[in-house]
Amino acid sequence: EYHQFSTPLTVDINSGDNIVVASESLDYTGLAASTGNSITFDEAGKEAYTEFADITSGSVYASFLFKVTGFQTSSSPDLTDGGYFAALAGGTTSYDARLWARPNPDTDGTTFDIGFGHESSSPTFTSETYDFGVVIFVVMSYDIDNGQTNVWINPDPSTFGNTPPTATINTTDSNAASKINLFILRQDSNKETPFLQIDELRIDSSWASVTPASGTASTSNNTINGFNVYPNP
């Protein structure tokens, strides 16, 4: 599945403000050029997910571009975990691979680190910090056969469309999911969810299909049944 965010994600859950479409696109050197729109969200509000046919074996990959522009600076921000804002899941109450952003060192600064894993708290975080306003390319995966979760942060463009390099973070879910059928974007709370822009969501069953190199068309071969494509109108 390939989202240019010209139409909303499939379903809203919970309450509060919506994730909204923005006209600006994000780009990353070496990756196929972005087209269409992006989305923005922050703090507390509705979550949105896109649903696909149950994947019960092998790996599911999701890639997207994102940019953090700030964190809530008022009462008691979460400096332990930050907040997770994207996940691969087997249901709306069972998130199986989660991506986190945490202020580092604090919300008075302009840097953050990134966490990843199946945990609902205290994930593994990157040793590197990232600057506000810089576009980051992330690929995340969940292997249903063994519960392994991987994330690649700003992978080398030489690997795009080929084979995956060593993951930035990998963990193992000891209670492996029996299926993955959702990609979720999450607005948690004013203390946790940063101000975000996200673009070029791709979901498929291989690294190569979610990392198209520049010069290739921004389309997807839907090797997983049940995906819908949302083209630029």
Short mmCIF file of C-alpha atoms in Angstrom, two decimals, residues 81 84 95 98 100 117-123:
data_model
loop_
_atom_site.label_atom_id
_atom_site.label_comp_id
_atom_site.label_asym_id
_atom_site.label_seq_id
_atom_site.Cartn_x
_atom_site.Cartn_y
_atom_site.Cartn_z
CA ASP A 81 9.48 7.44 27.09
CA TYR A 84 4.81 6.45 20.36
CA TYR A 95 0.21 -2.64 19.03
CA ARG A 98 5.87 0.96 17.94
CA TRP A 100 8.60 6.62 19.67
CA GLY A 117 10.10 -2.04 19.88
CA HIS A 118 7.08 -4.09 20.81
CA GLU A 119 7.02 -2.77 24.39
CA SER A 120 4.25 -0.53 25.70
CA SER A 121 6.83 1.44 27.71
CA SER A 122 10.61 1.84 28.06
CA PRO A 123 11.60 0.91 24.49
#
